[in-house]
mmCIF file of C-alpha atoms in Angstrom:
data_model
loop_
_atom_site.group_PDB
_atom_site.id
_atom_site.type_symbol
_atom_site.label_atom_id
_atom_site.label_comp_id
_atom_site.label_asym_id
_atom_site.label_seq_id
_atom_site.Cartn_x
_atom_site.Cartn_y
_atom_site.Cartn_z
ATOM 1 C CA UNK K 1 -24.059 -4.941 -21.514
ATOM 2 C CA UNK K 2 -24.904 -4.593 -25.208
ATOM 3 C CA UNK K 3 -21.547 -6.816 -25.981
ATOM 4 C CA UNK K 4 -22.809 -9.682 -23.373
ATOM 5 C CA UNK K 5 -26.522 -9.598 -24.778
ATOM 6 C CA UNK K 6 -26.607 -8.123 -28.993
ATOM 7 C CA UNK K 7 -29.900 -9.529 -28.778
ATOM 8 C CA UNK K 8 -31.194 -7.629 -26.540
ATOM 9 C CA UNK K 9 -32.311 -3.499 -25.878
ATOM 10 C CA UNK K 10 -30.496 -1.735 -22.937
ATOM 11 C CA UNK K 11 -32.391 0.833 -21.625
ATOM 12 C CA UNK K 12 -30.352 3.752 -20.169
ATOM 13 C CA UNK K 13 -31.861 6.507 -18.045
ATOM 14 C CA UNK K 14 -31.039 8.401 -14.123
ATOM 15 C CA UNK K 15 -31.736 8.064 -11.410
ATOM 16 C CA UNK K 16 -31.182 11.002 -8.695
ATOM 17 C CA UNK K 17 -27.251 10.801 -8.876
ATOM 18 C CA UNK K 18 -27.045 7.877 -10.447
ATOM 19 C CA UNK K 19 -27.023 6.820 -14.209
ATOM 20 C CA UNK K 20 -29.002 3.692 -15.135
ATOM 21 C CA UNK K 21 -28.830 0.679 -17.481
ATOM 22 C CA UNK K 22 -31.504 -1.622 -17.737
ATOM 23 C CA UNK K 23 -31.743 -5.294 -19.716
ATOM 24 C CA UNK K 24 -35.133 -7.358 -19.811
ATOM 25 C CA UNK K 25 -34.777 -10.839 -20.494
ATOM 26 C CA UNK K 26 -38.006 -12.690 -21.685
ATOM 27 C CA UNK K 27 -38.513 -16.283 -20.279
ATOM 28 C CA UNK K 28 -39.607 -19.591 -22.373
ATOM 29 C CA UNK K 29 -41.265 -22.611 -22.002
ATOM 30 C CA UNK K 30 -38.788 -23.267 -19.492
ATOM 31 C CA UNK K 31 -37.167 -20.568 -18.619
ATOM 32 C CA UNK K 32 -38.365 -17.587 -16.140
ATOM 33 C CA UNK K 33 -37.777 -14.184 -17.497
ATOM 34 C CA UNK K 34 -34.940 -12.115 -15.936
ATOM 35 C CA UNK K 35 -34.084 -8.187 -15.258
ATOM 36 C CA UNK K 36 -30.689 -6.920 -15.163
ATOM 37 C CA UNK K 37 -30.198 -3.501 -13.827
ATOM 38 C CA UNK K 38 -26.929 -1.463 -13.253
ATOM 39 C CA UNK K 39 -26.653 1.875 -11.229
ATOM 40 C CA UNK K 40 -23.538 3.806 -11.372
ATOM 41 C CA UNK K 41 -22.198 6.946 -9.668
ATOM 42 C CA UNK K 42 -18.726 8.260 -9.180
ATOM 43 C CA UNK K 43 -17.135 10.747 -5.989
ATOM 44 C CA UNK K 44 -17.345 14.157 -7.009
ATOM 45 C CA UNK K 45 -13.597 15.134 -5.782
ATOM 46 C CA UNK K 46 -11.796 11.514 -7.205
ATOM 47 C CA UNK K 47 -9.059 11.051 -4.508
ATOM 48 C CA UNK K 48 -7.040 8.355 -2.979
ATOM 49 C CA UNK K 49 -8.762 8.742 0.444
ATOM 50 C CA UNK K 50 -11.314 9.705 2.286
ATOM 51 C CA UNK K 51 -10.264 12.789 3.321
ATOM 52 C CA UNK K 52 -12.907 15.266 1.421
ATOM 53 C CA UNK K 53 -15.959 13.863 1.912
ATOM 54 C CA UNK K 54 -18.505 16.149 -0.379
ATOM 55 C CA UNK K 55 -21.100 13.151 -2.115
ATOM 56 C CA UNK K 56 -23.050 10.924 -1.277
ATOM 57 C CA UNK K 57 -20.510 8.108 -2.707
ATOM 58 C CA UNK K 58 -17.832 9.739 -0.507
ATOM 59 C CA UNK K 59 -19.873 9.603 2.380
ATOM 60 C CA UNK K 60 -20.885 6.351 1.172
ATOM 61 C CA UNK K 61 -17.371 4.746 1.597
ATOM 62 C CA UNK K 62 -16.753 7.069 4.938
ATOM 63 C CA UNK K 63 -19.612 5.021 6.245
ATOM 64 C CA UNK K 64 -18.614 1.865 4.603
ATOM 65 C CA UNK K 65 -14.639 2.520 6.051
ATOM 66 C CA UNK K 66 -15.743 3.278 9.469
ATOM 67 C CA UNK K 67 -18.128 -0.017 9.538
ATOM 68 C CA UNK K 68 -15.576 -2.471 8.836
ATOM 69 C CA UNK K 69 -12.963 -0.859 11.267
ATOM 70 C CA UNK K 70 -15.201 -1.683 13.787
ATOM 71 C CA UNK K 71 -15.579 -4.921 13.109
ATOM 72 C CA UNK K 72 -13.574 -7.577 15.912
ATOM 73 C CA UNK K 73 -11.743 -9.008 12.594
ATOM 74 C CA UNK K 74 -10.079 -12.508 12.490
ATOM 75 C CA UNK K 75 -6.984 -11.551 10.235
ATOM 76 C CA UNK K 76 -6.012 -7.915 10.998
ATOM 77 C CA UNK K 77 -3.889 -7.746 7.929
ATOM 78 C CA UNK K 78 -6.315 -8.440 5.629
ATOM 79 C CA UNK K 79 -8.845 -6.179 7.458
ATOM 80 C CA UNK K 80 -6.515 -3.575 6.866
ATOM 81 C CA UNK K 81 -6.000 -4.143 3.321
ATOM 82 C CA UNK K 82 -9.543 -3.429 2.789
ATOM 83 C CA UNK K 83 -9.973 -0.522 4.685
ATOM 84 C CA UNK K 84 -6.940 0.738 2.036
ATOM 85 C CA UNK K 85 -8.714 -0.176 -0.585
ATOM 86 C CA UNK K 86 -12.056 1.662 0.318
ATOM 87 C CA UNK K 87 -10.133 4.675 0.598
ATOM 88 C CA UNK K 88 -8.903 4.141 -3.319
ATOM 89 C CA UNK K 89 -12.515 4.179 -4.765
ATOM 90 C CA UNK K 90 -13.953 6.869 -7.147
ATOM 91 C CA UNK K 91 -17.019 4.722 -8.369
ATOM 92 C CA UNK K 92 -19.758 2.496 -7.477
ATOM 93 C CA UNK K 93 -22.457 0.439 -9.073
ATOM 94 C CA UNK K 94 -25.022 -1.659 -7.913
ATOM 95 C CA UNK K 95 -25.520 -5.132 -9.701
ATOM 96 C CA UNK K 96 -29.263 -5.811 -8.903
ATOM 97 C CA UNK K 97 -30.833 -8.962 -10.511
ATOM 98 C CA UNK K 98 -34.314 -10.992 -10.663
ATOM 99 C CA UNK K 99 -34.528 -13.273 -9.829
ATOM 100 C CA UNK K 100 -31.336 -14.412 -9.373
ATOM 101 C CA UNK K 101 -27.256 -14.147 -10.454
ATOM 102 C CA UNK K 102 -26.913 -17.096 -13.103
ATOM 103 C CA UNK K 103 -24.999 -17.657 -16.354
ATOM 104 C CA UNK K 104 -24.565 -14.455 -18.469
ATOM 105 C CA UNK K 105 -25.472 -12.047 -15.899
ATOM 106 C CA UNK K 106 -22.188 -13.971 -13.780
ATOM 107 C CA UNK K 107 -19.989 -13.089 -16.286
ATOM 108 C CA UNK K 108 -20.990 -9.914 -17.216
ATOM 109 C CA UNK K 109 -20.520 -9.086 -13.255
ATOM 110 C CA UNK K 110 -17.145 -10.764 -13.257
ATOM 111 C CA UNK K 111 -15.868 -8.691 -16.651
ATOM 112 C CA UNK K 112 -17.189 -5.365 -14.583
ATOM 113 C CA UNK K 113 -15.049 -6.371 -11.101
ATOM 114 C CA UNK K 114 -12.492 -6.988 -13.271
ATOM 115 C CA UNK K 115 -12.181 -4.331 -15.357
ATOM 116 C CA UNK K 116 -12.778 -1.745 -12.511
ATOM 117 C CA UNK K 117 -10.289 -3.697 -10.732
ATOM 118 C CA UNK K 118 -13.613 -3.776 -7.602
ATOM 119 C CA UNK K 119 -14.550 -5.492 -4.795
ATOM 120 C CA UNK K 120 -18.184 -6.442 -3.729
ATOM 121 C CA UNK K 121 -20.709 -5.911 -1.233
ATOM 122 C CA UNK K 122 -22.806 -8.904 -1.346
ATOM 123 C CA UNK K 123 -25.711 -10.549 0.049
ATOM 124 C CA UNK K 124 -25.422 -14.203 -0.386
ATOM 125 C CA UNK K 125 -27.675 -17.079 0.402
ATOM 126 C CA UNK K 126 -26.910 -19.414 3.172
ATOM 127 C CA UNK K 127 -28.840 -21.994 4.025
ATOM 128 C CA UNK K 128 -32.645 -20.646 4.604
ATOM 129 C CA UNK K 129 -31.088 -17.046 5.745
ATOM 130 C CA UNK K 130 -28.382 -14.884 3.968
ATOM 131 C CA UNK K 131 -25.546 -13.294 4.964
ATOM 132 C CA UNK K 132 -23.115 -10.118 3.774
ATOM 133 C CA UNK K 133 -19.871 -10.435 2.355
ATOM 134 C CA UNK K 134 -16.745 -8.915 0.615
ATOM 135 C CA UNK K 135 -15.641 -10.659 -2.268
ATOM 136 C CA UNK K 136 -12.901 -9.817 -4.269
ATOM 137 C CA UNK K 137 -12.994 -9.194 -8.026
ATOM 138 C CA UNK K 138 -12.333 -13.038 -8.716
ATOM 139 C CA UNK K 139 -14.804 -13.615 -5.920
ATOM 140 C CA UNK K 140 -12.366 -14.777 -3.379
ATOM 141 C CA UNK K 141 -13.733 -14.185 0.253
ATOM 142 C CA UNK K 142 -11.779 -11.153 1.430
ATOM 143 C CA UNK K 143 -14.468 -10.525 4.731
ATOM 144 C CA UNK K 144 -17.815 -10.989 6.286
ATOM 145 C CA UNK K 145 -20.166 -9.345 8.359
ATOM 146 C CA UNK K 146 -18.564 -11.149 11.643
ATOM 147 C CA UNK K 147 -15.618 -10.055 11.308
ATOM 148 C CA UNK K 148 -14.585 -13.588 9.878
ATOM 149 C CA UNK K 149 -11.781 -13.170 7.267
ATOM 150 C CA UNK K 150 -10.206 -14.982 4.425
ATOM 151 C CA UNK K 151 -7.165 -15.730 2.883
ATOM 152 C CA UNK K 152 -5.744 -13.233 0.431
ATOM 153 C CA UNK K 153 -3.618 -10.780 -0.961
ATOM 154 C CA UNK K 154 -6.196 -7.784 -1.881
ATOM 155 C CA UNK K 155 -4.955 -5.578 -4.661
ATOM 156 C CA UNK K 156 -4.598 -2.164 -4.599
ATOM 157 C CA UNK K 157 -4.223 0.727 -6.648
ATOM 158 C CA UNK K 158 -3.901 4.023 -7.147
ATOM 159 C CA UNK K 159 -4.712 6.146 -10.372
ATOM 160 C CA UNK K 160 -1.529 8.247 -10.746
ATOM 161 C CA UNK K 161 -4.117 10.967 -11.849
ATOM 162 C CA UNK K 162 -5.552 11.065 -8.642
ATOM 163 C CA UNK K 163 -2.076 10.780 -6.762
ATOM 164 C CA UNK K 164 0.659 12.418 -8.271
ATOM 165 C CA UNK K 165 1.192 15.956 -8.026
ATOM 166 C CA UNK K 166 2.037 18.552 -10.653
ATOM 167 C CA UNK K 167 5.542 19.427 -9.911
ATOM 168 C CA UNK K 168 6.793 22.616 -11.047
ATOM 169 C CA UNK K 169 10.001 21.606 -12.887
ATOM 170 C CA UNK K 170 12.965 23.950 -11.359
ATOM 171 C CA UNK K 171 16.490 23.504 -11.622
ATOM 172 C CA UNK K 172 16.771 21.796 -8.566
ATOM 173 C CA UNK K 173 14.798 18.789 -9.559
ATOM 174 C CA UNK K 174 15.805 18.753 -12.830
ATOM 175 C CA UNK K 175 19.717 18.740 -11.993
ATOM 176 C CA UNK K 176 18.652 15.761 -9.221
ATOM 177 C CA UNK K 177 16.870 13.899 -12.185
ATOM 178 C CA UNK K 178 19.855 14.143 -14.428
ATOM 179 C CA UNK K 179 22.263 12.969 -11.458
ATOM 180 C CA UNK K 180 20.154 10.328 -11.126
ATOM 181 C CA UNK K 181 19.925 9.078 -14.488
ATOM 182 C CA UNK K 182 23.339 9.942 -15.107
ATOM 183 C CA UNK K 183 24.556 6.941 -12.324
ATOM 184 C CA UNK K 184 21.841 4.862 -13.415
ATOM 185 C CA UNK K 185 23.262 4.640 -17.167
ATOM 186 C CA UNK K 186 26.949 4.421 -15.444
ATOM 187 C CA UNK K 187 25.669 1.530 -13.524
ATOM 188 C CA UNK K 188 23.519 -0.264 -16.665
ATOM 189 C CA UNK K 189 20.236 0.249 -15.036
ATOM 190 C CA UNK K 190 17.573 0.633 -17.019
ATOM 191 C CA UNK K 191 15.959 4.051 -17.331
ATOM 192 C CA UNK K 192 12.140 5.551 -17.366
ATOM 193 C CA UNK K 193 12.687 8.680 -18.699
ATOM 194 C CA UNK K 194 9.002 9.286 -18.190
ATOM 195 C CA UNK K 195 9.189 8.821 -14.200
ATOM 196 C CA UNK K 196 7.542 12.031 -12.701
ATOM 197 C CA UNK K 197 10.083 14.300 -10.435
ATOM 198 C CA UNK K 198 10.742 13.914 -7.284
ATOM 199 C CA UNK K 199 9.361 16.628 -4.997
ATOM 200 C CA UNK K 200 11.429 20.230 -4.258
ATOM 201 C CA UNK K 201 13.217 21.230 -0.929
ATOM 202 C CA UNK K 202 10.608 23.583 -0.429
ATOM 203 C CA UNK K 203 7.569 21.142 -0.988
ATOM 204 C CA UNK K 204 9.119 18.485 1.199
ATOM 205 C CA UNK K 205 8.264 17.960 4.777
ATOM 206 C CA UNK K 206 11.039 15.594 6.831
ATOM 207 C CA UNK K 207 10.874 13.365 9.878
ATOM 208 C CA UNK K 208 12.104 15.117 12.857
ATOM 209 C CA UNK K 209 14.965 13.983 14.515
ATOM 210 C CA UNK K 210 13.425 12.648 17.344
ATOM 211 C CA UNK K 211 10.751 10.383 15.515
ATOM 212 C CA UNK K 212 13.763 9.226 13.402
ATOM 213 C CA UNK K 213 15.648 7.982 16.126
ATOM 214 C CA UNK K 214 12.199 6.081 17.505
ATOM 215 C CA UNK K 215 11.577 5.019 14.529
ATOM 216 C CA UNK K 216 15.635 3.688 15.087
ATOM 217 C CA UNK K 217 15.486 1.876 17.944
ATOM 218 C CA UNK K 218 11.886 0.447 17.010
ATOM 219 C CA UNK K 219 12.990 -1.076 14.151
ATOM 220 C CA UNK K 220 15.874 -2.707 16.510
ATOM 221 C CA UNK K 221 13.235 -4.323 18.410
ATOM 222 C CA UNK K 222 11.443 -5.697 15.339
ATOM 223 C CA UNK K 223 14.582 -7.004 13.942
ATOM 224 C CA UNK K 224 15.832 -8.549 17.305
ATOM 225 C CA UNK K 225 12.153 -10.175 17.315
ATOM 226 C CA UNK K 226 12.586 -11.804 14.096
ATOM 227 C CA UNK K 227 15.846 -13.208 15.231
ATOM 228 C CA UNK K 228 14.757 -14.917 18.043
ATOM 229 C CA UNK K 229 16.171 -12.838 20.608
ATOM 230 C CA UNK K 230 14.949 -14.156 24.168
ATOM 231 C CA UNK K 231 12.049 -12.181 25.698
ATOM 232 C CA UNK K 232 13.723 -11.219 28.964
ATOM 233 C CA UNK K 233 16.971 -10.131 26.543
ATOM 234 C CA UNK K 234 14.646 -8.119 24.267
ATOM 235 C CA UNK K 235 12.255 -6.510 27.290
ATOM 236 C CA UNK K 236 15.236 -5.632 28.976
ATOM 237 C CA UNK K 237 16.465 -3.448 25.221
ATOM 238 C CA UNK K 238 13.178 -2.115 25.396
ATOM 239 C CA UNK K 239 13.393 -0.138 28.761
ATOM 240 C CA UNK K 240 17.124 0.008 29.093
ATOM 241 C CA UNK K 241 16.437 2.154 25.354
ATOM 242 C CA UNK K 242 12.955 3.768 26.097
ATOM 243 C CA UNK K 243 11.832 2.146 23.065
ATOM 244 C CA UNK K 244 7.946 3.630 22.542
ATOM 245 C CA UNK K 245 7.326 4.236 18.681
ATOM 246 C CA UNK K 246 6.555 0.379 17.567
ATOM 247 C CA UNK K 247 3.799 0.226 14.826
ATOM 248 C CA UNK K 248 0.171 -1.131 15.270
ATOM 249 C CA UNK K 249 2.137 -4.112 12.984
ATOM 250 C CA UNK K 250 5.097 -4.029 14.410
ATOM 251 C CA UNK K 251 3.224 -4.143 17.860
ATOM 252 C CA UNK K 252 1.528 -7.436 16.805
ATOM 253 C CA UNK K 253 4.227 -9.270 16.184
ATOM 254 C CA UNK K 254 6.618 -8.044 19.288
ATOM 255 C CA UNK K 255 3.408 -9.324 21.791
ATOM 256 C CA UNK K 256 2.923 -13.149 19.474
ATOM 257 C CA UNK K 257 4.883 -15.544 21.022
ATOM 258 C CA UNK K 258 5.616 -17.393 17.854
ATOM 259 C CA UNK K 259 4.927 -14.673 15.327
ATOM 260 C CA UNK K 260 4.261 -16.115 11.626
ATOM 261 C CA UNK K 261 7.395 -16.907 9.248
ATOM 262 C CA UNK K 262 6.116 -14.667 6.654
ATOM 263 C CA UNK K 263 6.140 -11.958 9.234
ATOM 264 C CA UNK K 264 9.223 -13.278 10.787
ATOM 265 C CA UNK K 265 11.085 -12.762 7.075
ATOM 266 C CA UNK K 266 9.881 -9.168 6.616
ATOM 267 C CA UNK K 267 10.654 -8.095 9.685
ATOM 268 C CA UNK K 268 14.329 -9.596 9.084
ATOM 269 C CA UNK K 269 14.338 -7.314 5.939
ATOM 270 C CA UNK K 270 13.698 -4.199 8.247
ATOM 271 C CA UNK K 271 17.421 -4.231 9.013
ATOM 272 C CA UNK K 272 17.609 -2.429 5.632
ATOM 273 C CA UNK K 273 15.162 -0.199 6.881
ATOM 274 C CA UNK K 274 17.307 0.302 10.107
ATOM 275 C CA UNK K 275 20.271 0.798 8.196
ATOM 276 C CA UNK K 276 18.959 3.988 6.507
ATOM 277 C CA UNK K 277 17.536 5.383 9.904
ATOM 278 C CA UNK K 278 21.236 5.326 10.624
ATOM 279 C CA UNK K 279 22.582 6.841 7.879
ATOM 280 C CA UNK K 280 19.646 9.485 8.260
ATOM 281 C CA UNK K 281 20.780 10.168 11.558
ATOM 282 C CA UNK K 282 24.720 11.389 10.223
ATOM 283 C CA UNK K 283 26.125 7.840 12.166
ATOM 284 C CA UNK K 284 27.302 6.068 8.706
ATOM 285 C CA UNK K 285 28.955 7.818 6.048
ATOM 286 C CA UNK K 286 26.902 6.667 3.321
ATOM 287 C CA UNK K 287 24.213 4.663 1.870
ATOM 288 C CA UNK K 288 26.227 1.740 -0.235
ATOM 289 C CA UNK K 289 24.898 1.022 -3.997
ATOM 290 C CA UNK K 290 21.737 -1.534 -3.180
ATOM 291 C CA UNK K 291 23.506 -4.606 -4.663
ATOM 292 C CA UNK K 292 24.236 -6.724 -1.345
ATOM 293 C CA UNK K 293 22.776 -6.514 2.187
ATOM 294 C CA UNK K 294 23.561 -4.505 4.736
ATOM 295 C CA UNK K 295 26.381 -5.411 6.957
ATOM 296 C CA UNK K 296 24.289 -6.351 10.165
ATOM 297 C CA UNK K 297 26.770 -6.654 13.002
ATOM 298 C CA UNK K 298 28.371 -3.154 12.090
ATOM 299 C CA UNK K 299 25.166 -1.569 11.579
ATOM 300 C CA UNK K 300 24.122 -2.985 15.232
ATOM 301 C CA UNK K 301 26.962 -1.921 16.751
ATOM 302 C CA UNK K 302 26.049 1.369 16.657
ATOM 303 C CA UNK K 303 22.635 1.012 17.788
ATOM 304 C CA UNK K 304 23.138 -1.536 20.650
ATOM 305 C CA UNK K 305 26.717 -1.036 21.916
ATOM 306 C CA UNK K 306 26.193 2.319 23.370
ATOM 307 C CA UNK K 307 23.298 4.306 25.387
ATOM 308 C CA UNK K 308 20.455 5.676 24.271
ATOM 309 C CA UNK K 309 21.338 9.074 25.661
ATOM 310 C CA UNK K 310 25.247 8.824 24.504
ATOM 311 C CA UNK K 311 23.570 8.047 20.824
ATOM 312 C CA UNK K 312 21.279 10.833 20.802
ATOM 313 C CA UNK K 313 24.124 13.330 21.275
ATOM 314 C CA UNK K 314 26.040 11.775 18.149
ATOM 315 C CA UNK K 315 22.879 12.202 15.707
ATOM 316 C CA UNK K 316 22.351 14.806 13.380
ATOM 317 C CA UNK K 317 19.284 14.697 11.303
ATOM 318 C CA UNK K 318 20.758 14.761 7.540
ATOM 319 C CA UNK K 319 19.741 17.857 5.011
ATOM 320 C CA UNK K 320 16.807 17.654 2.707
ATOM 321 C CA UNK K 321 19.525 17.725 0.079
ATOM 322 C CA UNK K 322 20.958 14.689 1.186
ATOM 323 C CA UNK K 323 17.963 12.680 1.504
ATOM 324 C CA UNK K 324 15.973 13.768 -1.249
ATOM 325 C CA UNK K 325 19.019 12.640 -3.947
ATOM 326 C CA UNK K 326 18.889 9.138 -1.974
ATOM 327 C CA UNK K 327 15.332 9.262 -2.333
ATOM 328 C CA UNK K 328 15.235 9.738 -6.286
ATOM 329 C CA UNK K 329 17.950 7.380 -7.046
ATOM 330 C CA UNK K 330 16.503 4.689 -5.106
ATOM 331 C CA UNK K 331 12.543 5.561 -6.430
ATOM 332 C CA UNK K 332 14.454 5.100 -9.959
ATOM 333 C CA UNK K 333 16.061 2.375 -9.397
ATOM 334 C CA UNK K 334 12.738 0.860 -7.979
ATOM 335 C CA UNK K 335 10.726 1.602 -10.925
ATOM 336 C CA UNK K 336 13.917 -0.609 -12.716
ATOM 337 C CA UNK K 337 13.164 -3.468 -10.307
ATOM 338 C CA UNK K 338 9.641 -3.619 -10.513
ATOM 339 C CA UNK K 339 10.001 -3.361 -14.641
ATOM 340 C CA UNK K 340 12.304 -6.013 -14.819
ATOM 341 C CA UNK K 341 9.769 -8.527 -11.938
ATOM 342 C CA UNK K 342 7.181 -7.546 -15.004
ATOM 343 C CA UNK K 343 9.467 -9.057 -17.771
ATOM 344 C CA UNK K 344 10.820 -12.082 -16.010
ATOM 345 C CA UNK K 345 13.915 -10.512 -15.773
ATOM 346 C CA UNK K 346 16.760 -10.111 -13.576
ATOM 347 C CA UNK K 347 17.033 -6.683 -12.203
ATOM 348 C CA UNK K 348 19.664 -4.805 -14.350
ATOM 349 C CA UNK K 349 23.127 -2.788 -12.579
ATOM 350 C CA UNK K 350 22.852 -6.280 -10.025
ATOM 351 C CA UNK K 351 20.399 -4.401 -7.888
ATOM 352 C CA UNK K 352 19.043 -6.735 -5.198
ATOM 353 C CA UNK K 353 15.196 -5.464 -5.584
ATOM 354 C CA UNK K 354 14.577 -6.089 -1.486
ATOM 355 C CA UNK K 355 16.954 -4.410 -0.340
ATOM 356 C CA UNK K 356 16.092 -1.685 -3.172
ATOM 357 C CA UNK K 357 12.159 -1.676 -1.510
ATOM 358 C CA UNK K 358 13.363 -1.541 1.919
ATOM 359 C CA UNK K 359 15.159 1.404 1.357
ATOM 360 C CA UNK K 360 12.721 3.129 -0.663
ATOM 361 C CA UNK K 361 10.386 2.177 1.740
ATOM 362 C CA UNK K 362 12.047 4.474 4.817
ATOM 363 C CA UNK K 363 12.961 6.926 2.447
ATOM 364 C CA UNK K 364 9.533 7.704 1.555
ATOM 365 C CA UNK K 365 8.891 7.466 5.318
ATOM 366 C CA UNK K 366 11.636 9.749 5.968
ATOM 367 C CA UNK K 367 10.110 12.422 3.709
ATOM 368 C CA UNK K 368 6.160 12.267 4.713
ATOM 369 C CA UNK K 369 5.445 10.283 1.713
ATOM 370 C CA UNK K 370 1.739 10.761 0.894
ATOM 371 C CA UNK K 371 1.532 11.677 4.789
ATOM 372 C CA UNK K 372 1.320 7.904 5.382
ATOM 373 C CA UNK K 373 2.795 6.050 8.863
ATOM 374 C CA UNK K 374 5.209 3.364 8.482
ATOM 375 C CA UNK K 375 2.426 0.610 8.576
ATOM 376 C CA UNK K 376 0.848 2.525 5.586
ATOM 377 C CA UNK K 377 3.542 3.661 3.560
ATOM 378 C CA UNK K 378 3.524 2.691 0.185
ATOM 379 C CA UNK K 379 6.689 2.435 -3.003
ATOM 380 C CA UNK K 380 4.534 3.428 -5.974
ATOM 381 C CA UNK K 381 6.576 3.725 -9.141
#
C-alpha cells in the first residue's frame, strides 16, 4: 500500500482476529474522495487441506468448500479445481473499497492476487442488481453463484513447508537416494541433489492387492474408451471382468457418448498408468527406462486375453522395496522433466516426460501419496 500511494498515510490497526490497513484518499474539484481498507488473517494450523479445522479462517474455507460442492456446476473439472484450491489456503483478506474499485486501487488488488498467487470472492455489478463470483488472480471467471463456470486452467499450489514431511534420514533412504542418483548420472539426467527423500518402508502405506487389480482393470476400461472401442464390446469387458473401481472422472467420460479429445488423449496416456498396475501386480518383469511408450498389445494381452479369476491367481502384490526404488527414480527423474519444461529444454537421458508423469502418477497412487484417490493425486517435485 505505501509503494502504490507514497503520498499518502496508511493507517494500520486490529481488528478481532484480523490485522488492518487503512488508506484515505481526499477528493478534488472533480474527484470524490475514496477509502481503501485491507483486513487480513491467516489459519492457525497452515495445512494443505481442510482437515483441522481450529479458526475461524479454517472454518471459513470449510464453509466456503462445502458451498461450492453443492453447487449443480456447468464444468465439473473446473469445479473441482477450485474446491482443490480452497483446501491450499492459509490466508485471507478482504479488499473493501468506497466507493468503488477504479485505477490505483485495481492494481494494487491485482499485485496482491498475484503475489499471493489468490483467487476472489466478489460481488460484481450487473445491470441494476449484482451478482457473486470467483475470479482468478488475473480476473479470469473461474465460477459463479449458479453454478455457471468458465474456461480455465486454475493454478494450484502447495507450500512445500506445509506439505513435506521431515524424514528421518536412515540408511535405507539414503542408500535408495544414492541408487537413484547413481543411474541418473549413468543415464545423463540431470540431478537435484536438494530433492527431499523419499519416504521409509516403515512410514509407507501400499495399495492392497485387491484395489490394485481394480484399479487394473479400470484403467482397461478407460483406455478401451479412449480408443473407440464399441459400447456393446466395452459393456460386455465390464461384466464379463466385474469391473467396479472407475473414478468420479473416469466415470464421466465412460457414460459421454463422445467424450472430449482432450479427455480422450489423457485417457490414452493411462495405458502407462496400466502398465505399472501390471508390473505392480508381479505379471511383467520390469518397469523399462521411461524413454519410449509402453508396448500396448503385450501389455493388453495380459489383461484381456485371460479371466478375471485365472488373473487374480497369477498376481502378487510387489514388496515395498520394489516399489518404493521405482518410486524415487521416477519422482527424480520427474523433477528432471519438469526442470528442463522450465528452461525450454529437452528433457535430458531421452526421457519422454509423459510417460515419466504417468508413471509417477500410479506410483504415488500405489503408495497412498498424500492419502489422495486417483482423481486427486498429484506429482509434486
Amino acid at each position: 500500500m505505501k509503494a502504490a500511494f507514497p503520498q499518502h498515510t496508511v493507517f494500520t490497526g486490529k481488528e478481532d482476529d484480523s490485522r488492518i490497513l487503512e488508506l484515505d484518499v481526499k477528493g478534488g474539484f472533480l474527484s470524490p474522495a475514496k477509502k481503501l481498507k485491507i483486513s487480513y488473517r491467516e489459519r492457525a494450523t497452515p495445512s494443505f487441506n481442510l482437515d483441522t479445522v481450529d479458526c475461524p479462517v479454517s472454518r471459513q474455507m470449510t464453509g466456503m468448500f462445502n458451498y461450492v460442492a453443492s453447487l449443480p456446476a456447468s464444468n465439473e473439472r473446473v469445479q473441482s479445481m477450485l474446491l482443490q484450491k480452497i483446501k491450499t489456503i492459509n490466508a485471507e483478506f478482504s479488499f473493501n473499497v468506497e466507493p468503488k474499485l477504479t485505477g490505483d486501487f485495481s492494481k494494487l488488488l491485482l499485485r496482491l492476487t498475484d503475489d499471493y498467487d489468490a483467487f476472489l470472492f466478489a460481488t460484481v455489478p450487473k445491470g441494476r442488481t449484482q451478482e457473486q463470483k470467483f475470479p482468478d488472480k488475473d480476473l479470469n471467471f473461474i465460477m459463479d453463484t449458479e453454478g455457471k463456470c468458465g474456461d480455465v486452467n486454475l493454478k494450484v499450489s502447495i507450500d512445500t513447508q506445509y506439505f513435506d514431511k521431515n524424514i528421518a534420514v536412515t540408511p535405507e533412504i539414503q542408500t535408495r537416494k544414492d541408487n537413484t542418483e547413481a543411474l541418473l548420472r549413468s543415464k545423463g539426467i540431470k540431478i537435484n541433489a536438494h530433492l527431499p527423500y523419499t519416504e521409509s518402508e516403515a512410514e509407507t502405506q501400499l495399495r492392497t492387492r485387491e484395489e490394485v487389480i481394480d484399479r487394473l482393470y479400470a484403467l482397461t476400461v478407460i483406455t478401451a474408451k479412449a480408443e473407440a472401442v464399441e459400447p456393446e464390446r466395452l459393456e460386455g469387458f465390464v461384466v464379463e471382468h466385474r469391473v467396479t473401481g472407475l473414478s468420479p472422472e473416469e466415470q464421466r467420460i465412460y457414460d459421454e457418448r463422445k467424450p472430449a479429445e482432450q479427455d480422450m488423449i489423457n485417457s490414452m496416456w493411462r495405458y502407462e498408468s496400466l502398465n505399472v498396475m501390471v508390473w505392480a501386480l508381479g505379471l511383467i518383469p520390469e518397469l523399462k527406462y521411461p524413454s519410449e511408450v509402453i508396448d500396448v498389445p503385450a501389455v493388453l494381452d495380459i489383461v484381456i486375453g485371460q479371466s478375471r479369476d485365472a488373473l487374480e491367481s497369477k498376481a502378487v502384490l510387489r514388496s515395498k522395496t520394489e516399489i518404493l526404488n521405482e518410486l524415487d527414480k521416477i519422482y527424480r527423474m520427474n523433477w528432471a522433466c519438469v526442470d528442463a519444461r522450465l528452461h525450454n529444454q529437452a528433457p535430458s537421458g531421452e526421457l519422454n516426460p509423459s510417460v515419466v508423469y504417468e508413471r509417477h502418477y500410479s506410483l504415488n497412487w500405489l503408495t497412498c501419496y498424500a492419502d489422495a484417490e486417483w482423481d486427486e493425486v498429484t506429482t509434486d517435485t
